[in-house]
Amino acid sequence: MRHNNSGKQLSRNPSHRKALFRNMAGAMITYGRIRTTEVKAKEVRRVVEPLITLALRNDLHSRRLAYGMLGDHQLVKRLFDVVAPVFAGVPGGYTRITKLALPRKGDCAPMAILEFTKQPAVNGSEETSEK
């Protein structure tokens, strides 16, 4: 029985799953949107949204917790300085999942786009429009 074991296993062992979520969360913070399968998008959302909540607190302890998850100082800096200020005053729901019409060509897996509800500046550009 799987008592208190939430989340999908995604046919991976725990260390591989943790690395997958770390990489996808980093890509999400860097680019603002990622294209992946629906199941992975729903699981990565469970990682990214608490990171944004941490970044909204904006204290040293939050930065250290975010670094523990992301493992990269530049990603933590971008999260706290670029992504989090866009969501100041927003009580939650920082991401959206848009299902794509066409499945993946190789294995027919249902695909989706995971993106922020408000787009932060991508790679230093100054646009912060809501799409």
PDB file of C-alpha atoms in Angstrom:
ATOM      1  CA  MET A   1       0.000   0.000   0.000  1.00  0.00           C
ATOM      2  CA  ARG A   2       1.152   3.509  -0.835  1.00  0.00           C
ATOM      3  CA  HIS A   3       0.167   5.379   2.327  1.00  0.00           C
ATOM      4  CA  ASN A   4       1.474   8.977   2.353  1.00  0.00           C
ATOM      5  CA  ASN A   5       3.308   8.494  -0.960  1.00  0.00           C
ATOM      6  CA  SER A   6       1.826  11.137  -3.213  1.00  0.00           C
ATOM      7  CA  GLY A   7       2.920  11.845  -6.756  1.00  0.00           C
ATOM      8  CA  LYS A   8       3.580   9.754  -9.822  1.00  0.00           C
ATOM      9  CA  GLN A   9       6.607   7.496 -10.076  1.00  0.00           C
ATOM     10  CA  LEU A  10       7.055   8.172 -13.816  1.00  0.00           C
ATOM     11  CA  SER A  11       8.903   4.827 -14.179  1.00  0.00           C
ATOM     12  CA  ARG A  12      11.972   6.321 -12.495  1.00  0.00           C
ATOM     13  CA  ASN A  13      13.803   5.703  -9.259  1.00  0.00           C
ATOM     14  CA  PRO A  14      13.701   8.493  -6.656  1.00  0.00           C
ATOM     15  CA  SER A  15      17.086  10.033  -7.492  1.00  0.00           C
ATOM     16  CA  HIS A  16      16.288  10.129 -11.215  1.00  0.00           C
ATOM     17  CA  ARG A  17      12.867  11.651 -10.490  1.00  0.00           C
ATOM     18  CA  LYS A  18      14.428  14.316  -8.262  1.00  0.00           C
ATOM     19  CA  ALA A  19      16.970  15.183 -10.964  1.00  0.00           C
ATOM     20  CA  LEU A  20      14.207  15.347 -13.576  1.00  0.00           C
ATOM     21  CA  PHE A  21      12.138  17.756 -11.479  1.00  0.00           C
ATOM     22  CA  ARG A  22      15.210  19.867 -10.664  1.00  0.00           C
ATOM     23  CA  ASN A  23      16.098  20.198 -14.355  1.00  0.00           C
ATOM     24  CA  MET A  24      12.540  20.931 -15.446  1.00  0.00           C
ATOM     25  CA  ALA A  25      12.035  23.504 -12.690  1.00  0.00           C
ATOM     26  CA  GLY A  26      15.268  25.188 -13.750  1.00  0.00           C
ATOM     27  CA  ALA A  27      14.106  25.290 -17.376  1.00  0.00           C
ATOM     28  CA  MET A  28      10.766  26.692 -16.258  1.00  0.00           C
ATOM     29  CA  ILE A  29      12.465  29.498 -14.315  1.00  0.00           C
ATOM     30  CA  THR A  30      14.842  30.235 -17.188  1.00  0.00           C
ATOM     31  CA  TYR A  31      12.424  30.213 -20.110  1.00  0.00           C
ATOM     32  CA  GLY A  32       8.998  30.768 -18.540  1.00  0.00           C
ATOM     33  CA  ARG A  33       7.416  27.795 -20.321  1.00  0.00           C
ATOM     34  CA  ILE A  34       8.256  24.211 -21.147  1.00  0.00           C
ATOM     35  CA  ARG A  35       6.715  21.629 -23.475  1.00  0.00           C
ATOM     36  CA  THR A  36       6.410  18.203 -21.907  1.00  0.00           C
ATOM     37  CA  THR A  37       3.944  15.393 -21.313  1.00  0.00           C
ATOM     38  CA  GLU A  38       0.763  16.121 -19.359  1.00  0.00           C
ATOM     39  CA  VAL A  39       1.731  13.879 -16.445  1.00  0.00           C
ATOM     40  CA  LYS A  40       5.196  15.447 -16.080  1.00  0.00           C
ATOM     41  CA  ALA A  41       3.694  18.936 -16.318  1.00  0.00           C
ATOM     42  CA  LYS A  42       1.293  18.189 -13.462  1.00  0.00           C
ATOM     43  CA  GLU A  43       4.127  16.833 -11.320  1.00  0.00           C
ATOM     44  CA  VAL A  44       6.579  19.671 -12.075  1.00  0.00           C
ATOM     45  CA  ARG A  45       3.885  22.176 -11.154  1.00  0.00           C
ATOM     46  CA  ARG A  46       4.031  20.698  -7.626  1.00  0.00           C
ATOM     47  CA  VAL A  47       7.721  21.691  -7.495  1.00  0.00           C
ATOM     48  CA  VAL A  48       7.651  25.105  -9.207  1.00  0.00           C
ATOM     49  CA  GLU A  49       4.745  26.716  -7.363  1.00  0.00           C
ATOM     50  CA  PRO A  50       6.224  26.229  -3.856  1.00  0.00           C
ATOM     51  CA  LEU A  51       9.513  27.683  -5.160  1.00  0.00           C
ATOM     52  CA  ILE A  52       7.707  30.856  -6.220  1.00  0.00           C
ATOM     53  CA  THR A  53       5.998  31.027  -2.821  1.00  0.00           C
ATOM     54  CA  LEU A  54       9.443  30.772  -1.207  1.00  0.00           C
ATOM     55  CA  ALA A  55      10.744  33.523  -3.480  1.00  0.00           C
ATOM     56  CA  LEU A  56       7.893  35.832  -2.479  1.00  0.00           C
ATOM     57  CA  ARG A  57       9.098  35.640   1.154  1.00  0.00           C
ATOM     58  CA  ASN A  58      12.486  36.934  -0.046  1.00  0.00           C
ATOM     59  CA  ASP A  59      14.675  36.196   2.960  1.00  0.00           C
ATOM     60  CA  LEU A  60      17.959  34.356   3.394  1.00  0.00           C
ATOM     61  CA  HIS A  61      16.366  31.145   4.631  1.00  0.00           C
ATOM     62  CA  SER A  62      14.082  31.035   1.577  1.00  0.00           C
ATOM     63  CA  ARG A  63      17.066  31.519  -0.730  1.00  0.00           C
ATOM     64  CA  ARG A  64      18.882  28.639   0.936  1.00  0.00           C
ATOM     65  CA  LEU A  65      15.844  26.368   0.646  1.00  0.00           C
ATOM     66  CA  ALA A  66      15.455  27.295  -3.028  1.00  0.00           C
ATOM     67  CA  TYR A  67      19.154  26.600  -3.618  1.00  0.00           C
ATOM     68  CA  GLY A  68      18.702  23.205  -1.989  1.00  0.00           C
ATOM     69  CA  MET A  69      16.068  22.375  -4.576  1.00  0.00           C
ATOM     70  CA  LEU A  70      17.577  24.023  -7.667  1.00  0.00           C
ATOM     71  CA  GLY A  71      21.298  23.611  -6.969  1.00  0.00           C
ATOM     72  CA  ASP A  72      22.315  26.700  -8.967  1.00  0.00           C
ATOM     73  CA  HIS A  73      22.948  30.188  -7.598  1.00  0.00           C
ATOM     74  CA  GLN A  74      22.102  31.885 -10.922  1.00  0.00           C
ATOM     75  CA  LEU A  75      18.707  30.170 -11.057  1.00  0.00           C
ATOM     76  CA  VAL A  76      17.976  31.207  -7.477  1.00  0.00           C
ATOM     77  CA  LYS A  77      18.957  34.793  -8.292  1.00  0.00           C
ATOM     78  CA  ARG A  78      16.669  34.812 -11.356  1.00  0.00           C
ATOM     79  CA  LEU A  79      13.838  33.266  -9.335  1.00  0.00           C
ATOM     80  CA  PHE A  80      14.055  35.889  -6.597  1.00  0.00           C
ATOM     81  CA  ASP A  81      14.898  38.947  -8.736  1.00  0.00           C
ATOM     82  CA  VAL A  82      12.947  38.402 -11.971  1.00  0.00           C
ATOM     83  CA  VAL A  83      10.206  35.790 -11.557  1.00  0.00           C
ATOM     84  CA  ALA A  84       8.908  36.429  -8.028  1.00  0.00           C
ATOM     85  CA  PRO A  85       8.329  40.215  -8.324  1.00  0.00           C
ATOM     86  CA  VAL A  86       5.919  39.539 -11.212  1.00  0.00           C
ATOM     87  CA  PHE A  87       3.724  37.533  -8.804  1.00  0.00           C
ATOM     88  CA  ALA A  88       3.814  39.973  -5.876  1.00  0.00           C
ATOM     89  CA  GLY A  89       0.344  40.107  -4.337  1.00  0.00           C
ATOM     90  CA  VAL A  90      -0.897  36.990  -6.153  1.00  0.00           C
ATOM     91  CA  PRO A  91      -2.195  34.416  -3.641  1.00  0.00           C
ATOM     92  CA  GLY A  92      -1.394  31.348  -5.765  1.00  0.00           C
ATOM     93  CA  GLY A  93      -1.935  29.730  -9.139  1.00  0.00           C
ATOM     94  CA  TYR A  94       1.346  30.828 -10.671  1.00  0.00           C
ATOM     95  CA  THR A  95       1.327  28.277 -13.514  1.00  0.00           C
ATOM     96  CA  ARG A  96      -1.086  26.991 -16.129  1.00  0.00           C
ATOM     97  CA  ILE A  97      -1.125  23.780 -18.117  1.00  0.00           C
ATOM     98  CA  THR A  98      -2.346  23.989 -21.698  1.00  0.00           C
ATOM     99  CA  LYS A  99      -2.993  20.637 -23.333  1.00  0.00           C
ATOM    100  CA  LEU A 100      -1.785  20.314 -26.913  1.00  0.00           C
ATOM    101  CA  ALA A 101      -3.970  18.796 -29.623  1.00  0.00           C
ATOM    102  CA  LEU A 102      -1.342  16.546 -31.184  1.00  0.00           C
ATOM    103  CA  PRO A 103       0.341  13.791 -29.160  1.00  0.00           C
ATOM    104  CA  ARG A 104       4.079  13.079 -29.306  1.00  0.00           C
ATOM    105  CA  LYS A 105       4.980  11.417 -32.567  1.00  0.00           C
ATOM    106  CA  GLY A 106       7.092   8.543 -31.241  1.00  0.00           C
ATOM    107  CA  ASP A 107       4.888   7.048 -28.526  1.00  0.00           C
ATOM    108  CA  CYS A 108       1.611   9.009 -28.843  1.00  0.00           C
ATOM    109  CA  ALA A 109       2.011  10.491 -25.350  1.00  0.00           C
ATOM    110  CA  PRO A 110      -0.356  13.411 -24.614  1.00  0.00           C
ATOM    111  CA  MET A 111       1.626  16.644 -24.622  1.00  0.00           C
ATOM    112  CA  ALA A 112       1.131  19.925 -22.746  1.00  0.00           C
ATOM    113  CA  ILE A 113       2.751  23.309 -22.214  1.00  0.00           C
ATOM    114  CA  LEU A 114       3.488  24.365 -18.645  1.00  0.00           C
ATOM    115  CA  GLU A 115       3.862  28.147 -18.388  1.00  0.00           C
ATOM    116  CA  PHE A 116       3.660  30.965 -15.898  1.00  0.00           C
ATOM    117  CA  THR A 117       0.345  32.821 -15.815  1.00  0.00           C
ATOM    118  CA  LYS A 118       2.275  36.111 -15.983  1.00  0.00           C
ATOM    119  CA  GLN A 119       5.370  36.003 -18.152  1.00  0.00           C
ATOM    120  CA  PRO A 120       8.568  37.361 -16.573  1.00  0.00           C
ATOM    121  CA  ALA A 121      11.325  38.862 -18.702  1.00  0.00           C
ATOM    122  CA  VAL A 122      13.024  36.110 -20.712  1.00  0.00           C
ATOM    123  CA  ASN A 123      16.847  36.232 -20.876  1.00  0.00           C
ATOM    124  CA  GLY A 124      17.166  39.879 -19.885  1.00  0.00           C
ATOM    125  CA  SER A 125      14.500  41.357 -22.171  1.00  0.00           C
ATOM    126  CA  GLU A 126      12.198  43.933 -20.640  1.00  0.00           C
ATOM    127  CA  GLU A 127       8.787  42.505 -21.551  1.00  0.00           C
ATOM    128  CA  THR A 128       6.457  41.523 -18.711  1.00  0.00           C
ATOM    129  CA  SER A 129       3.169  41.221 -20.539  1.00  0.00           C
ATOM    130  CA  GLU A 130       0.440  38.829 -19.478  1.00  0.00           C
ATOM    131  CA  LYS A 131      -0.564  36.330 -22.141  1.00  0.00           C
TER     132      LYS A 131
END
